[in-house]
mmCIF file of N, CA and C in Angstrom:
data_model
loop_
_atom_site.group_PDB
_atom_site.id
_atom_site.type_symbol
_atom_site.label_atom_id
_atom_site.label_comp_id
_atom_site.label_asym_id
_atom_site.label_seq_id
_atom_site.Cartn_x
_atom_site.Cartn_y
_atom_site.Cartn_z
ATOM 1 N N MET A 24 4.756 6.484 -13.672
ATOM 2 C CA MET A 24 3.541 5.727 -13.771
ATOM 3 C C MET A 24 3.389 4.882 -12.503
ATOM 4 N N LEU A 25 2.145 4.509 -12.228
ATOM 5 C CA LEU A 25 1.889 3.635 -11.083
ATOM 6 C C LEU A 25 2.008 2.180 -11.493
ATOM 7 N N TYR A 26 2.417 1.351 -10.536
ATOM 8 C CA TYR A 26 2.519 -0.097 -10.735
ATOM 9 C C TYR A 26 1.968 -0.797 -9.506
ATOM 10 N N MET A 27 1.288 -1.904 -9.759
ATOM 11 C CA MET A 27 0.844 -2.750 -8.644
ATOM 12 C C MET A 27 1.769 -3.933 -8.509
ATOM 13 N N ILE A 28 2.132 -4.200 -7.288
ATOM 14 C CA ILE A 28 2.990 -5.343 -6.975
ATOM 15 C C ILE A 28 2.184 -6.246 -6.060
ATOM 16 N N VAL A 29 1.944 -7.469 -6.518
ATOM 17 C CA VAL A 29 1.183 -8.441 -5.739
ATOM 18 C C VAL A 29 2.114 -9.583 -5.397
ATOM 19 N N GLY A 30 2.330 -9.769 -4.113
ATOM 20 C CA GLY A 30 3.134 -10.900 -3.625
ATOM 21 C C GLY A 30 2.205 -11.979 -3.124
ATOM 22 N N LEU A 31 2.412 -13.215 -3.562
ATOM 23 C CA LEU A 31 1.626 -14.346 -3.123
ATOM 24 C C LEU A 31 2.453 -15.208 -2.187
ATOM 25 N N ASP A 32 1.945 -15.438 -0.990
ATOM 26 C CA ASP A 32 2.706 -16.133 0.033
ATOM 27 C C ASP A 32 2.758 -17.632 -0.179
ATOM 28 N N VAL A 33 3.831 -18.244 0.324
ATOM 29 C CA VAL A 33 3.923 -19.703 0.455
ATOM 30 C C VAL A 33 2.967 -20.087 1.603
ATOM 31 N N GLU A 34 2.693 -21.364 1.704
ATOM 32 C CA GLU A 34 1.881 -21.849 2.844
ATOM 33 C C GLU A 34 2.641 -21.604 4.135
ATOM 34 N N ASN A 35 1.879 -21.300 5.179
ATOM 35 C CA ASN A 35 2.453 -21.117 6.536
ATOM 36 C C ASN A 35 3.612 -20.113 6.549
ATOM 37 N N SER A 36 3.355 -18.948 5.989
ATOM 38 C CA SER A 36 4.409 -17.925 5.851
ATOM 39 C C SER A 36 4.552 -17.026 7.050
ATOM 40 N N LEU A 37 3.684 -17.158 8.068
ATOM 41 C CA LEU A 37 3.637 -16.157 9.121
ATOM 42 C C LEU A 37 4.983 -15.946 9.834
ATOM 43 N N GLU A 38 5.656 -17.013 10.222
ATOM 44 C CA GLU A 38 6.924 -16.852 10.941
ATOM 45 C C GLU A 38 7.966 -16.142 10.078
ATOM 46 N N LYS A 39 8.022 -16.502 8.823
ATOM 47 C CA LYS A 39 8.954 -15.880 7.894
ATOM 48 C C LYS A 39 8.605 -14.395 7.722
ATOM 49 N N ARG A 40 7.283 -14.113 7.600
ATOM 50 C CA ARG A 40 6.816 -12.721 7.456
ATOM 51 C C ARG A 40 7.271 -11.883 8.643
ATOM 52 N N LEU A 41 6.994 -12.407 9.823
ATOM 53 C CA LEU A 41 7.315 -11.658 11.040
ATOM 54 C C LEU A 41 8.784 -11.344 11.154
ATOM 55 N N SER A 42 9.643 -12.273 10.750
ATOM 56 C CA SER A 42 11.091 -12.016 10.863
ATOM 57 C C SER A 42 11.575 -11.013 9.831
ATOM 58 N N ALA A 43 10.964 -10.979 8.657
ATOM 59 C CA ALA A 43 11.393 -10.047 7.589
ATOM 60 C C ALA A 43 10.633 -8.731 7.574
ATOM 61 N N ARG A 44 9.555 -8.640 8.348
ATOM 62 C CA ARG A 44 8.675 -7.468 8.296
ATOM 63 C C ARG A 44 9.389 -6.141 8.567
ATOM 64 N N PRO A 45 10.251 -6.023 9.564
ATOM 65 C CA PRO A 45 10.883 -4.709 9.784
ATOM 66 C C PRO A 45 11.616 -4.178 8.537
ATOM 67 N N ASP A 46 12.362 -5.019 7.860
ATOM 68 C CA ASP A 46 13.079 -4.589 6.651
ATOM 69 C C ASP A 46 12.138 -4.295 5.510
ATOM 70 N N HIS A 47 11.070 -5.091 5.408
ATOM 71 C CA HIS A 47 10.053 -4.864 4.393
ATOM 72 C C HIS A 47 9.378 -3.493 4.585
ATOM 73 N N VAL A 48 8.997 -3.200 5.815
ATOM 74 C CA VAL A 48 8.324 -1.933 6.123
ATOM 75 C C VAL A 48 9.271 -0.759 5.936
ATOM 76 N N THR A 49 10.554 -0.918 6.247
ATOM 77 C CA THR A 49 11.533 0.150 6.027
ATOM 78 C C THR A 49 11.581 0.561 4.565
ATOM 79 N N ARG A 50 11.540 -0.398 3.664
ATOM 80 C CA ARG A 50 11.557 -0.080 2.225
ATOM 81 C C ARG A 50 10.270 0.638 1.807
ATOM 82 N N LEU A 51 9.144 0.216 2.375
ATOM 83 C CA LEU A 51 7.883 0.881 2.059
ATOM 84 C C LEU A 51 7.887 2.320 2.565
ATOM 85 N N LYS A 52 8.429 2.523 3.755
ATOM 86 C CA LYS A 52 8.497 3.877 4.307
ATOM 87 C C LYS A 52 9.384 4.774 3.456
ATOM 88 N N GLN A 53 10.437 4.203 2.859
ATOM 89 C CA GLN A 53 11.280 4.980 1.973
ATOM 90 C C GLN A 53 10.474 5.454 0.779
ATOM 91 N N LEU A 54 9.682 4.556 0.176
ATOM 92 C CA LEU A 54 8.802 4.958 -0.935
ATOM 93 C C LEU A 54 7.822 6.046 -0.490
ATOM 94 N N GLN A 55 7.280 5.885 0.719
ATOM 95 C CA GLN A 55 6.346 6.872 1.246
ATOM 96 C C GLN A 55 7.032 8.226 1.436
ATOM 97 N N ASN A 56 8.216 8.238 1.970
ATOM 98 C CA ASN A 56 8.952 9.472 2.199
ATOM 99 C C ASN A 56 9.291 10.169 0.869
ATOM 100 N N GLU A 57 9.432 9.387 -0.185
ATOM 101 C CA GLU A 57 9.693 9.942 -1.507
ATOM 102 C C GLU A 57 8.406 10.379 -2.208
ATOM 103 N N GLY A 58 7.244 10.164 -1.570
ATOM 104 C CA GLY A 58 5.958 10.559 -2.185
ATOM 105 C C GLY A 58 5.517 9.612 -3.276
ATOM 106 N N ARG A 59 6.033 8.387 -3.309
ATOM 107 C CA ARG A 59 5.746 7.441 -4.387
ATOM 108 C C ARG A 59 4.791 6.312 -3.998
ATOM 109 N N LEU A 60 4.523 6.143 -2.711
ATOM 110 C CA LEU A 60 3.688 5.066 -2.246
ATOM 111 C C LEU A 60 2.218 5.506 -2.216
ATOM 112 N N ILE A 61 1.353 4.740 -2.891
ATOM 113 C CA ILE A 61 -0.091 5.013 -2.878
ATOM 114 C C ILE A 61 -0.751 4.191 -1.782
ATOM 115 N N LEU A 62 -0.448 2.900 -1.702
ATOM 116 C CA LEU A 62 -0.991 2.052 -0.653
ATOM 117 C C LEU A 62 -0.174 0.779 -0.554
ATOM 118 N N ALA A 63 -0.247 0.148 0.597
ATOM 119 C CA ALA A 63 0.467 -1.122 0.807
ATOM 120 C C ALA A 63 -0.183 -1.826 1.981
ATOM 121 N N GLY A 64 -0.265 -3.148 1.873
ATOM 122 C CA GLY A 64 -0.796 -3.920 2.975
ATOM 123 C C GLY A 64 -0.940 -5.381 2.600
ATOM 124 N N PRO A 65 -1.146 -6.208 3.664
ATOM 125 C CA PRO A 65 -1.262 -7.644 3.469
ATOM 126 C C PRO A 65 -2.701 -8.095 3.225
ATOM 127 N N ASN A 66 -2.799 -9.324 2.717
ATOM 128 C CA ASN A 66 -4.091 -9.997 2.543
ATOM 129 C C ASN A 66 -4.224 -11.018 3.689
ATOM 130 N N PRO A 67 -5.116 -10.770 4.655
ATOM 131 C CA PRO A 67 -5.277 -11.735 5.740
ATOM 132 C C PRO A 67 -5.863 -13.056 5.241
ATOM 133 N N ALA A 68 -5.428 -14.168 5.841
ATOM 134 C CA ALA A 68 -5.926 -15.471 5.462
ATOM 135 C C ALA A 68 -7.382 -15.689 5.877
ATOM 136 N N LEU A 69 -7.837 -14.920 6.874
ATOM 137 C CA LEU A 69 -9.207 -14.979 7.324
ATOM 138 C C LEU A 69 -9.877 -13.648 7.080
ATOM 139 N N ASP A 70 -11.187 -13.630 7.071
ATOM 140 C CA ASP A 70 -11.936 -12.411 6.831
ATOM 141 C C ASP A 70 -12.007 -11.543 8.084
ATOM 142 N N THR A 71 -10.829 -11.076 8.492
ATOM 143 C CA THR A 71 -10.681 -10.251 9.685
ATOM 144 C C THR A 71 -9.378 -9.470 9.586
ATOM 145 N N SER A 72 -9.337 -8.340 10.264
ATOM 146 C CA SER A 72 -8.090 -7.572 10.254
ATOM 147 C C SER A 72 -7.044 -8.128 11.220
ATOM 148 N N GLU A 73 -7.447 -9.091 12.031
ATOM 149 C CA GLU A 73 -6.533 -9.759 12.967
ATOM 150 C C GLU A 73 -6.614 -11.262 12.748
ATOM 151 N N PRO A 74 -5.923 -11.802 11.738
ATOM 152 C CA PRO A 74 -6.038 -13.221 11.415
ATOM 153 C C PRO A 74 -5.298 -14.178 12.368
ATOM 154 N N GLY A 75 -4.536 -13.618 13.313
ATOM 155 C CA GLY A 75 -3.829 -14.456 14.265
ATOM 156 C C GLY A 75 -2.888 -15.441 13.593
ATOM 157 N N ASP A 76 -2.895 -16.665 14.078
ATOM 158 C CA ASP A 76 -1.994 -17.691 13.583
ATOM 159 C C ASP A 76 -2.267 -18.098 12.147
ATOM 160 N N ALA A 77 -3.481 -17.761 11.634
ATOM 161 C CA ALA A 77 -3.803 -18.083 10.234
ATOM 162 C C ALA A 77 -2.892 -17.299 9.281
ATOM 163 N N GLY A 78 -2.450 -16.142 9.733
ATOM 164 C CA GLY A 78 -1.500 -15.342 8.955
ATOM 165 C C GLY A 78 -2.064 -14.693 7.722
ATOM 166 N N PHE A 79 -1.257 -14.647 6.670
ATOM 167 C CA PHE A 79 -1.601 -13.895 5.487
ATOM 168 C C PHE A 79 -1.355 -14.731 4.220
ATOM 169 N N THR A 80 -1.999 -14.325 3.140
ATOM 170 C CA THR A 80 -1.865 -15.047 1.890
ATOM 171 C C THR A 80 -1.090 -14.267 0.838
ATOM 172 N N GLY A 81 -0.795 -13.019 1.129
ATOM 173 C CA GLY A 81 -0.049 -12.191 0.183
ATOM 174 C C GLY A 81 -0.093 -10.730 0.594
ATOM 175 N N SER A 82 0.351 -9.902 -0.344
ATOM 176 C CA SER A 82 0.410 -8.438 -0.101
ATOM 177 C C SER A 82 0.163 -7.685 -1.407
ATOM 178 N N LEU A 83 -0.280 -6.448 -1.249
ATOM 179 C CA LEU A 83 -0.483 -5.552 -2.387
ATOM 180 C C LEU A 83 0.242 -4.244 -2.110
ATOM 181 N N ILE A 84 0.987 -3.807 -3.093
ATOM 182 C CA ILE A 84 1.671 -2.490 -3.024
ATOM 183 C C ILE A 84 1.297 -1.764 -4.348
ATOM 184 N N VAL A 85 0.920 -0.517 -4.247
ATOM 185 C CA VAL A 85 0.744 0.333 -5.403
ATOM 186 C C VAL A 85 1.665 1.528 -5.200
ATOM 187 N N ALA A 86 2.596 1.722 -6.149
ATOM 188 C CA ALA A 86 3.570 2.794 -5.988
ATOM 189 C C ALA A 86 4.014 3.290 -7.380
ATOM 190 N N GLU A 87 4.632 4.451 -7.365
ATOM 191 C CA GLU A 87 5.120 5.061 -8.604
ATOM 192 C C GLU A 87 6.578 4.663 -8.862
ATOM 193 N N PHE A 88 6.821 4.265 -10.118
ATOM 194 C CA PHE A 88 8.175 3.933 -10.566
ATOM 195 C C PHE A 88 8.352 4.548 -11.950
ATOM 196 N N ASP A 89 9.594 4.661 -12.395
ATOM 197 C CA ASP A 89 9.889 5.234 -13.705
ATOM 198 C C ASP A 89 9.524 4.301 -14.853
ATOM 199 N N SER A 90 9.475 2.994 -14.585
ATOM 200 C CA SER A 90 9.181 2.017 -15.637
ATOM 201 C C SER A 90 8.784 0.685 -15.025
ATOM 202 N N LEU A 91 8.247 -0.172 -15.852
ATOM 203 C CA LEU A 91 7.904 -1.528 -15.402
ATOM 204 C C LEU A 91 9.178 -2.248 -14.929
ATOM 205 N N GLU A 92 10.252 -2.059 -15.636
ATOM 206 C CA GLU A 92 11.511 -2.686 -15.275
ATOM 207 C C GLU A 92 11.979 -2.208 -13.897
ATOM 208 N N ALA A 93 11.832 -0.922 -13.624
ATOM 209 C CA ALA A 93 12.208 -0.395 -12.335
ATOM 210 C C ALA A 93 11.349 -0.945 -11.205
ATOM 211 N N ALA A 94 10.061 -1.072 -11.491
ATOM 212 C CA ALA A 94 9.126 -1.642 -10.507
ATOM 213 C C ALA A 94 9.483 -3.107 -10.217
ATOM 214 N N LYS A 95 9.787 -3.860 -11.266
ATOM 215 C CA LYS A 95 10.158 -5.265 -11.098
ATOM 216 C C LYS A 95 11.481 -5.384 -10.344
ATOM 217 N N ALA A 96 12.433 -4.529 -10.635
ATOM 218 C CA ALA A 96 13.715 -4.561 -9.947
ATOM 219 C C ALA A 96 13.523 -4.260 -8.470
ATOM 220 N N TRP A 97 12.678 -3.285 -8.174
ATOM 221 C CA TRP A 97 12.400 -2.947 -6.757
ATOM 222 C C TRP A 97 11.751 -4.134 -6.079
ATOM 223 N N ALA A 98 10.749 -4.749 -6.711
ATOM 224 C CA ALA A 98 10.051 -5.863 -6.121
ATOM 225 C C ALA A 98 11.007 -7.061 -5.914
ATOM 226 N N ASP A 99 11.939 -7.273 -6.831
ATOM 227 C CA ASP A 99 12.869 -8.392 -6.700
ATOM 228 C C ASP A 99 13.753 -8.269 -5.477
ATOM 229 N N GLU A 100 13.917 -7.070 -4.969
ATOM 230 C CA GLU A 100 14.783 -6.837 -3.797
ATOM 231 C C GLU A 100 14.015 -6.871 -2.493
ATOM 232 N N ASP A 101 12.741 -7.229 -2.520
ATOM 233 C CA ASP A 101 11.912 -7.214 -1.302
ATOM 234 C C ASP A 101 12.445 -8.241 -0.297
ATOM 235 N N PRO A 102 12.593 -7.838 0.966
ATOM 236 C CA PRO A 102 13.023 -8.782 1.979
ATOM 237 C C PRO A 102 12.142 -10.021 2.120
ATOM 238 N N TYR A 103 10.879 -9.898 1.754
ATOM 239 C CA TYR A 103 10.012 -11.069 1.822
ATOM 240 C C TYR A 103 10.415 -12.129 0.796
ATOM 241 N N ILE A 104 10.994 -11.737 -0.294
ATOM 242 C CA ILE A 104 11.503 -12.727 -1.281
ATOM 243 C C ILE A 104 12.723 -13.427 -0.686
ATOM 244 N N ALA A 105 13.641 -12.661 -0.151
ATOM 245 C CA ALA A 105 14.862 -13.263 0.421
ATOM 246 C C ALA A 105 14.530 -14.192 1.590
ATOM 247 N N ALA A 106 13.443 -13.865 2.335
ATOM 248 C CA ALA A 106 13.066 -14.682 3.493
ATOM 249 C C ALA A 106 12.205 -15.897 3.108
ATOM 250 N N GLY A 107 11.820 -15.985 1.838
ATOM 251 C CA GLY A 107 11.006 -17.123 1.408
ATOM 252 C C GLY A 107 9.528 -16.963 1.698
ATOM 253 N N VAL A 108 9.072 -15.728 1.915
ATOM 254 C CA VAL A 108 7.643 -15.491 2.174
ATOM 255 C C VAL A 108 6.827 -15.634 0.906
ATOM 256 N N TYR A 109 7.302 -15.024 -0.177
ATOM 257 C CA TYR A 109 6.538 -15.038 -1.442
ATOM 258 C C TYR A 109 6.923 -16.203 -2.311
ATOM 259 N N LYS A 110 5.904 -16.877 -2.838
ATOM 260 C CA LYS A 110 6.142 -17.930 -3.852
ATOM 261 C C LYS A 110 6.078 -17.346 -5.247
ATOM 262 N N ASP A 111 5.426 -16.214 -5.377
ATOM 263 C CA ASP A 111 5.293 -15.547 -6.682
ATOM 264 C C ASP A 111 5.043 -14.079 -6.473
ATOM 265 N N VAL A 112 5.536 -13.265 -7.399
ATOM 266 C CA VAL A 112 5.296 -11.814 -7.365
ATOM 267 C C VAL A 112 4.872 -11.375 -8.763
ATOM 268 N N ILE A 113 3.778 -10.642 -8.809
ATOM 269 C CA ILE A 113 3.234 -10.123 -10.062
ATOM 270 C C ILE A 113 3.391 -8.618 -10.045
ATOM 271 N N VAL A 114 3.946 -8.045 -11.102
ATOM 272 C CA VAL A 114 4.112 -6.597 -11.224
ATOM 273 C C VAL A 114 3.460 -6.170 -12.526
ATOM 274 N N LYS A 115 2.508 -5.235 -12.435
ATOM 275 C CA LYS A 115 1.788 -4.751 -13.613
ATOM 276 C C LYS A 115 1.598 -3.231 -13.543
ATOM 277 N N PRO A 116 1.524 -2.595 -14.693
ATOM 278 C CA PRO A 116 1.159 -1.156 -14.696
ATOM 279 C C PRO A 116 -0.258 -1.000 -14.105
ATOM 280 N N TYR A 117 -0.492 0.135 -13.492
ATOM 281 C CA TYR A 117 -1.737 0.380 -12.805
ATOM 282 C C TYR A 117 -2.194 1.819 -13.096
ATOM 283 N N ILE A 118 -3.450 1.973 -13.448
ATOM 284 C CA ILE A 118 -4.011 3.314 -13.651
ATOM 285 C C ILE A 118 -5.032 3.583 -12.563
ATOM 286 N N ARG A 119 -4.757 4.627 -11.794
ATOM 287 C CA ARG A 119 -5.656 5.013 -10.733
ATOM 288 C C ARG A 119 -6.796 5.793 -11.328
ATOM 289 N N VAL A 120 -8.025 5.348 -11.074
ATOM 290 C CA VAL A 120 -9.206 6.006 -11.577
ATOM 291 C C VAL A 120 -9.927 6.751 -10.432
ATOM 292 N N LEU A 121 -10.109 6.095 -9.338
ATOM 293 C CA LEU A 121 -10.776 6.660 -8.151
ATOM 294 C C LEU A 121 -9.976 6.299 -6.901
ATOM 295 N N PRO A 122 -10.028 6.995 -5.858
ATOM 296 C CA PRO A 122 -10.532 8.364 -5.788
ATOM 297 C C PRO A 122 -9.567 9.342 -6.398
#
C-alpha cells in the first residue's frame, strides 16, 4: 500500500537540511530503485522553486511499504530526523486516485 510521509521542519532548518541532504536523498534513491517511490520533495518557505535563504518548511514523500508500521519505521530512520531538521513527522495511508 502507499503511504504519505510529511516532515515538518523546525524554524531555520536550512543549514541542517543542507548537511543531511545527501544521506536523505540516498535513501529516497533506494526506494526509487526498488520501484516503491511515487514522489518526493520539499515545501519551499516562499512561493518559488528557489526560496534561497528562506529555505523550506517541510517535505512530502509518497512511497509503497508493506504496512503503516513499516512506513513509520522507515520515516523514523530519516537523516533529517537525526540532524534535527524535522520537528514532527506524520505518516498516513494514501490512496492514489489520479493520475
